[in-house]
PDB file of C-alpha atoms in Angstrom:
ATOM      1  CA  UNK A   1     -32.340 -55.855  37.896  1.00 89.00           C
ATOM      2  CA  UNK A   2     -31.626 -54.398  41.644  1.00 95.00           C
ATOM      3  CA  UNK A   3     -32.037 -50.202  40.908  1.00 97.00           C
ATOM      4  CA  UNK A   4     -28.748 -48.262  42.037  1.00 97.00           C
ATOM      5  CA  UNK A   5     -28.527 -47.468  45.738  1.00 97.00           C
ATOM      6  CA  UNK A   6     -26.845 -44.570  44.918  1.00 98.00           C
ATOM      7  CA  UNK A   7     -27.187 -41.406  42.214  1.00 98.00           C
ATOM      8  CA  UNK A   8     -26.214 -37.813  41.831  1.00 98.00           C
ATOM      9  CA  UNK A   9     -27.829 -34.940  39.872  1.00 98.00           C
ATOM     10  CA  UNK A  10     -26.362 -32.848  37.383  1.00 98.00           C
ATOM     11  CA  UNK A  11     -24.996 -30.197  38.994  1.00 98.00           C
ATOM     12  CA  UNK A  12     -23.500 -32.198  41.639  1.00 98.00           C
ATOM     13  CA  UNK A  13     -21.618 -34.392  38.202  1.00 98.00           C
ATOM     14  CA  UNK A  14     -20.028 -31.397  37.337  1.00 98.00           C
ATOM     15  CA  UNK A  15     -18.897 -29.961  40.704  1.00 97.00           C
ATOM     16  CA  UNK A  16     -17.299 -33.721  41.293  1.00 98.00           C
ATOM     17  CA  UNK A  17     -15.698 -33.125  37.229  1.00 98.00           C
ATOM     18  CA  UNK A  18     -14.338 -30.036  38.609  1.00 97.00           C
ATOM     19  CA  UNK A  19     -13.073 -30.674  41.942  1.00 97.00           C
ATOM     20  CA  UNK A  20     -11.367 -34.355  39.980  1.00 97.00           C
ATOM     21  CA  UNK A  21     -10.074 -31.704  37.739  1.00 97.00           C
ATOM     22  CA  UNK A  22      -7.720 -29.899  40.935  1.00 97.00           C
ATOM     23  CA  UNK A  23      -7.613 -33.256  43.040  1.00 97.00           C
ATOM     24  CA  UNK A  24      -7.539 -35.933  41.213  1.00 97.00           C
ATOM     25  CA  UNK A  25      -9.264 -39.361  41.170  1.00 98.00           C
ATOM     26  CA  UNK A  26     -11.816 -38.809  44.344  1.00 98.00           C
ATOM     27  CA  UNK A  27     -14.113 -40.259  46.417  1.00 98.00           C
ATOM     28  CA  UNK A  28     -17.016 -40.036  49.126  1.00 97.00           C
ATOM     29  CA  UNK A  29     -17.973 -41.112  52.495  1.00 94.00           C
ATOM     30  CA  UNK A  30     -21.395 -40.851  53.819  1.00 90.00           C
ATOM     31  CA  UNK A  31     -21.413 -41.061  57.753  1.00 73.00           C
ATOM     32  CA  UNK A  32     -23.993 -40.297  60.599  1.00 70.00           C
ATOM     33  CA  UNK A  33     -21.051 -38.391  62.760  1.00 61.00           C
ATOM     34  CA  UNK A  34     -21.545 -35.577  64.728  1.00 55.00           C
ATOM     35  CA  UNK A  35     -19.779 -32.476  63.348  1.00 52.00           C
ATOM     36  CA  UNK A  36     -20.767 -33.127  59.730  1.00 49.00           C
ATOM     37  CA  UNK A  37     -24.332 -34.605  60.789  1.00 57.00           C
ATOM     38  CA  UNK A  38     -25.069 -36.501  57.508  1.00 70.00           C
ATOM     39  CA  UNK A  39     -23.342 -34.440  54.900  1.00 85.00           C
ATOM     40  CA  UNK A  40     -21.481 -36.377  52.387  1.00 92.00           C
ATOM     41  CA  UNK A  41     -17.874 -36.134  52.721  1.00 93.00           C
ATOM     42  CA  UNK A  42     -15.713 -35.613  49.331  1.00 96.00           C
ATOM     43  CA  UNK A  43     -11.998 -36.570  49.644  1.00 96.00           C
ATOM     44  CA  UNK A  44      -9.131 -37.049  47.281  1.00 97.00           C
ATOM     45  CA  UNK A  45      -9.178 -41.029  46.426  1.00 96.00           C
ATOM     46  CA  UNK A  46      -7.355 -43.189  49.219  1.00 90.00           C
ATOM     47  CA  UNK A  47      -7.353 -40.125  51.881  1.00 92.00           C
ATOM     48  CA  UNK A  48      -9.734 -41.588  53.923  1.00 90.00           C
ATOM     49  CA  UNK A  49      -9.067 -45.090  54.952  1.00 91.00           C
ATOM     50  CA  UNK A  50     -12.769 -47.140  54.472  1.00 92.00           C
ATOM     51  CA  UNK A  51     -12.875 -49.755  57.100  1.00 91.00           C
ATOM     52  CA  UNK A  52     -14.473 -53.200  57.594  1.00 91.00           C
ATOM     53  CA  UNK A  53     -17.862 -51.401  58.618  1.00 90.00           C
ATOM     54  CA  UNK A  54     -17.878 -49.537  55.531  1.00 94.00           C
ATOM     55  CA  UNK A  55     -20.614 -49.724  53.107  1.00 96.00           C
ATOM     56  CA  UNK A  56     -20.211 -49.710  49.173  1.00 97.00           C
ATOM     57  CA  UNK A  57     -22.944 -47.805  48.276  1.00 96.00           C
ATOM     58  CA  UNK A  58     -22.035 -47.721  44.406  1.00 97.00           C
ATOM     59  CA  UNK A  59     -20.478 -44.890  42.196  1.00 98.00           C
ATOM     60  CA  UNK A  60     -21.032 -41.747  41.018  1.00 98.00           C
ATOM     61  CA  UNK A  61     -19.923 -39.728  37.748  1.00 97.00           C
ATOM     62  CA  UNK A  62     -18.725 -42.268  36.610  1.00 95.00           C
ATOM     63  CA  UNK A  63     -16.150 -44.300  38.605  1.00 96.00           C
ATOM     64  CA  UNK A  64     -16.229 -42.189  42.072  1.00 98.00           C
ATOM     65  CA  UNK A  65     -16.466 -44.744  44.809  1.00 98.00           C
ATOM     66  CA  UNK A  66     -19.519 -43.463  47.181  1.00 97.00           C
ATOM     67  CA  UNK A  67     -18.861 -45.286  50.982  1.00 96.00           C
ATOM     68  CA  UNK A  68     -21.330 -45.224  54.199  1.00 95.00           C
ATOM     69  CA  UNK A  69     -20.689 -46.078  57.739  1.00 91.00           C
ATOM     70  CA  UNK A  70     -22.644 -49.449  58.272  1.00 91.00           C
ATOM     71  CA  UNK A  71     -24.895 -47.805  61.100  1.00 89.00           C
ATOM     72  CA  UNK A  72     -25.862 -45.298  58.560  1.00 90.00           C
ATOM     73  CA  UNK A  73     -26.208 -48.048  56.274  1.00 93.00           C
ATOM     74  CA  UNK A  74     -28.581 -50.120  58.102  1.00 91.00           C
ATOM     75  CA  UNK A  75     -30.990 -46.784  58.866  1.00 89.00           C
ATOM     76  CA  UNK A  76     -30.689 -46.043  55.024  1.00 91.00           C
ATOM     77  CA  UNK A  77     -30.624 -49.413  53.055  1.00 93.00           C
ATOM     78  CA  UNK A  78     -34.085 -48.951  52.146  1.00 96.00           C
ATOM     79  CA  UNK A  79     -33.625 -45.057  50.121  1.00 96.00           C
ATOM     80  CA  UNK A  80     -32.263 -44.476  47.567  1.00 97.00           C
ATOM     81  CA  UNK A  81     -29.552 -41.581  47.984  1.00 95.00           C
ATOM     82  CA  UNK A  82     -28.369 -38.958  45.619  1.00 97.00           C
ATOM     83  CA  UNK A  83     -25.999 -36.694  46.290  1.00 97.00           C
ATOM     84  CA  UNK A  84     -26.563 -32.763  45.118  1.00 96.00           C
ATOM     85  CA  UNK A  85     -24.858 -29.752  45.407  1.00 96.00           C
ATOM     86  CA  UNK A  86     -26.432 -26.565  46.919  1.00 95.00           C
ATOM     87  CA  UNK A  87     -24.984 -23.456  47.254  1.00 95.00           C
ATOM     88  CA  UNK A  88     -23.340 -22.357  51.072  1.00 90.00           C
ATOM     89  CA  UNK A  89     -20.347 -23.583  53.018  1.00 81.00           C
ATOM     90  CA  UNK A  90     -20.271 -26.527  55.010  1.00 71.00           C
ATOM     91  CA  UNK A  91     -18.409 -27.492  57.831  1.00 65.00           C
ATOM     92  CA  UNK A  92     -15.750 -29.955  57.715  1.00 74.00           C
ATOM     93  CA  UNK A  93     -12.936 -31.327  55.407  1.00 85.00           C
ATOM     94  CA  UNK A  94     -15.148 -32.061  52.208  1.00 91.00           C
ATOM     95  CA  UNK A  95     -13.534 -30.727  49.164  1.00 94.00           C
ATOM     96  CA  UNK A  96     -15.824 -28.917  47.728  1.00 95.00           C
ATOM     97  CA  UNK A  97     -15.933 -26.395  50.920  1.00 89.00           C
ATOM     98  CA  UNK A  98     -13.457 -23.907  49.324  1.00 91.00           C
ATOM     99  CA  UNK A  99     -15.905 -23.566  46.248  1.00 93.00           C
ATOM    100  CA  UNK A 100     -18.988 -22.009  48.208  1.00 92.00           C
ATOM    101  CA  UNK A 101     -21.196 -25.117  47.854  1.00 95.00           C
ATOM    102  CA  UNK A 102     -21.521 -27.928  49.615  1.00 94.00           C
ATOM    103  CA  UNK A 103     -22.820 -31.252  48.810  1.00 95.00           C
ATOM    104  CA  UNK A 104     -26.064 -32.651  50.392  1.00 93.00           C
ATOM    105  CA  UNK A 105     -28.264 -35.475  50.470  1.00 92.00           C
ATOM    106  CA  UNK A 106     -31.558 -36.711  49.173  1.00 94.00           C
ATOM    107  CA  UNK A 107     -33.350 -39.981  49.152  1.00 93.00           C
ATOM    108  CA  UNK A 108     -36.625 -41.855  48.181  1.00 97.00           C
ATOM    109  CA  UNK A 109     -37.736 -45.323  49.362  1.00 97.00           C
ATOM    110  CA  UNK A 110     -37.295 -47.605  46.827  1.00 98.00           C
ATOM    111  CA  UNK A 111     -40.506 -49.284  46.202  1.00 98.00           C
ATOM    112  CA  UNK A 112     -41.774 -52.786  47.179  1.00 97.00           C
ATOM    113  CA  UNK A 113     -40.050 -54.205  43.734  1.00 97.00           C
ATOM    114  CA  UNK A 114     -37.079 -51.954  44.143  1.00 98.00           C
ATOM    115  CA  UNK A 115     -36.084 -53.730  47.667  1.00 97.00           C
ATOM    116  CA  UNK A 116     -37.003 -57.322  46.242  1.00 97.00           C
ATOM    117  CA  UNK A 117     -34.624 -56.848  43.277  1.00 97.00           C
ATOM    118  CA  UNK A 118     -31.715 -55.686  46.053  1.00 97.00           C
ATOM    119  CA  UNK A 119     -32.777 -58.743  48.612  1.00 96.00           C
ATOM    120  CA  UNK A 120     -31.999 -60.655  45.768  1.00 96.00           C
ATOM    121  CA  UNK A 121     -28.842 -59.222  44.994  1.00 96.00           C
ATOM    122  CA  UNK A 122     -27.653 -59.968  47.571  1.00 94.00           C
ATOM    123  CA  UNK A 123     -25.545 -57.709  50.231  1.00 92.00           C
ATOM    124  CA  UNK A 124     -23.306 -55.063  49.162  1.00 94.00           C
ATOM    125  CA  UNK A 125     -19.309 -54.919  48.829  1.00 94.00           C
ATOM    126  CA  UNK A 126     -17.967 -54.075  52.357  1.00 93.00           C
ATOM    127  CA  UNK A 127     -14.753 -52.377  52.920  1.00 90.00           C
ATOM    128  CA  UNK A 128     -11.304 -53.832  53.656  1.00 76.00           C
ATOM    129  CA  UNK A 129      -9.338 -52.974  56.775  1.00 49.00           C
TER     130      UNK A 129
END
């Protein structure tokens, strides 16, 4: 069975449970842009429109969708990511700005057996236009 390409801790579950409690079904973008570097982007569900070149990474807390750019995705298909919440303000339009923390990333390499099981899964859900 091909491990999840994407997880998120505890505390990051609950600030997602809380910001779905003001906003509403959400969900995230993971990009290499500029402004944001590679900070995972939270946005209400449907406000950002995922594209052709976006990623599926999987989903968090439960049924929050978790995108990334397909650049980003071809740097990081061999990590594993989980997203975490830290305390601080980051830049940008992320929802959880307004709260005073601000979601971050971490990752592992998934091991030799890890990337088999995903090579044999085959290539993950892209995004519709």
């Amino acid at each position: 069975m091909a491990p999840p390409r994407i997880l998120a801790t505890d505390a990051a579950v609950a600030m997602i449970a809380a910001l779905r409690a003001k906003h509403g079904q959400l969900m995230f973008h993971q990009s290499g842009g500029c402004c944001d570097g590679s900070a995972p982007m939270c946005y209400p569900a449907g406000e950002f429109r995922v594209g052709t070149q976006d990623v599926l990474l999987g989903q968090v807390a439960g049924d929050v969708p978790v995108w990334i750019g397909a650049a980003q995705f071809d740097y990081w298909r061999h990590t594993q990511v989980t997203i975490d919440v830290v305390p601080g303000r980051g830049a940008g339009f992320s929802l959880e700005g307004p709260e005073g923390v601000r979601f971050v990333i971490r990752s592992r390499i998934f091991t030799d057996e890890e990337a088999e099981a995903l090579e044999a899964a085959g290539e993950p859900v892209r995004g519709g236009s």
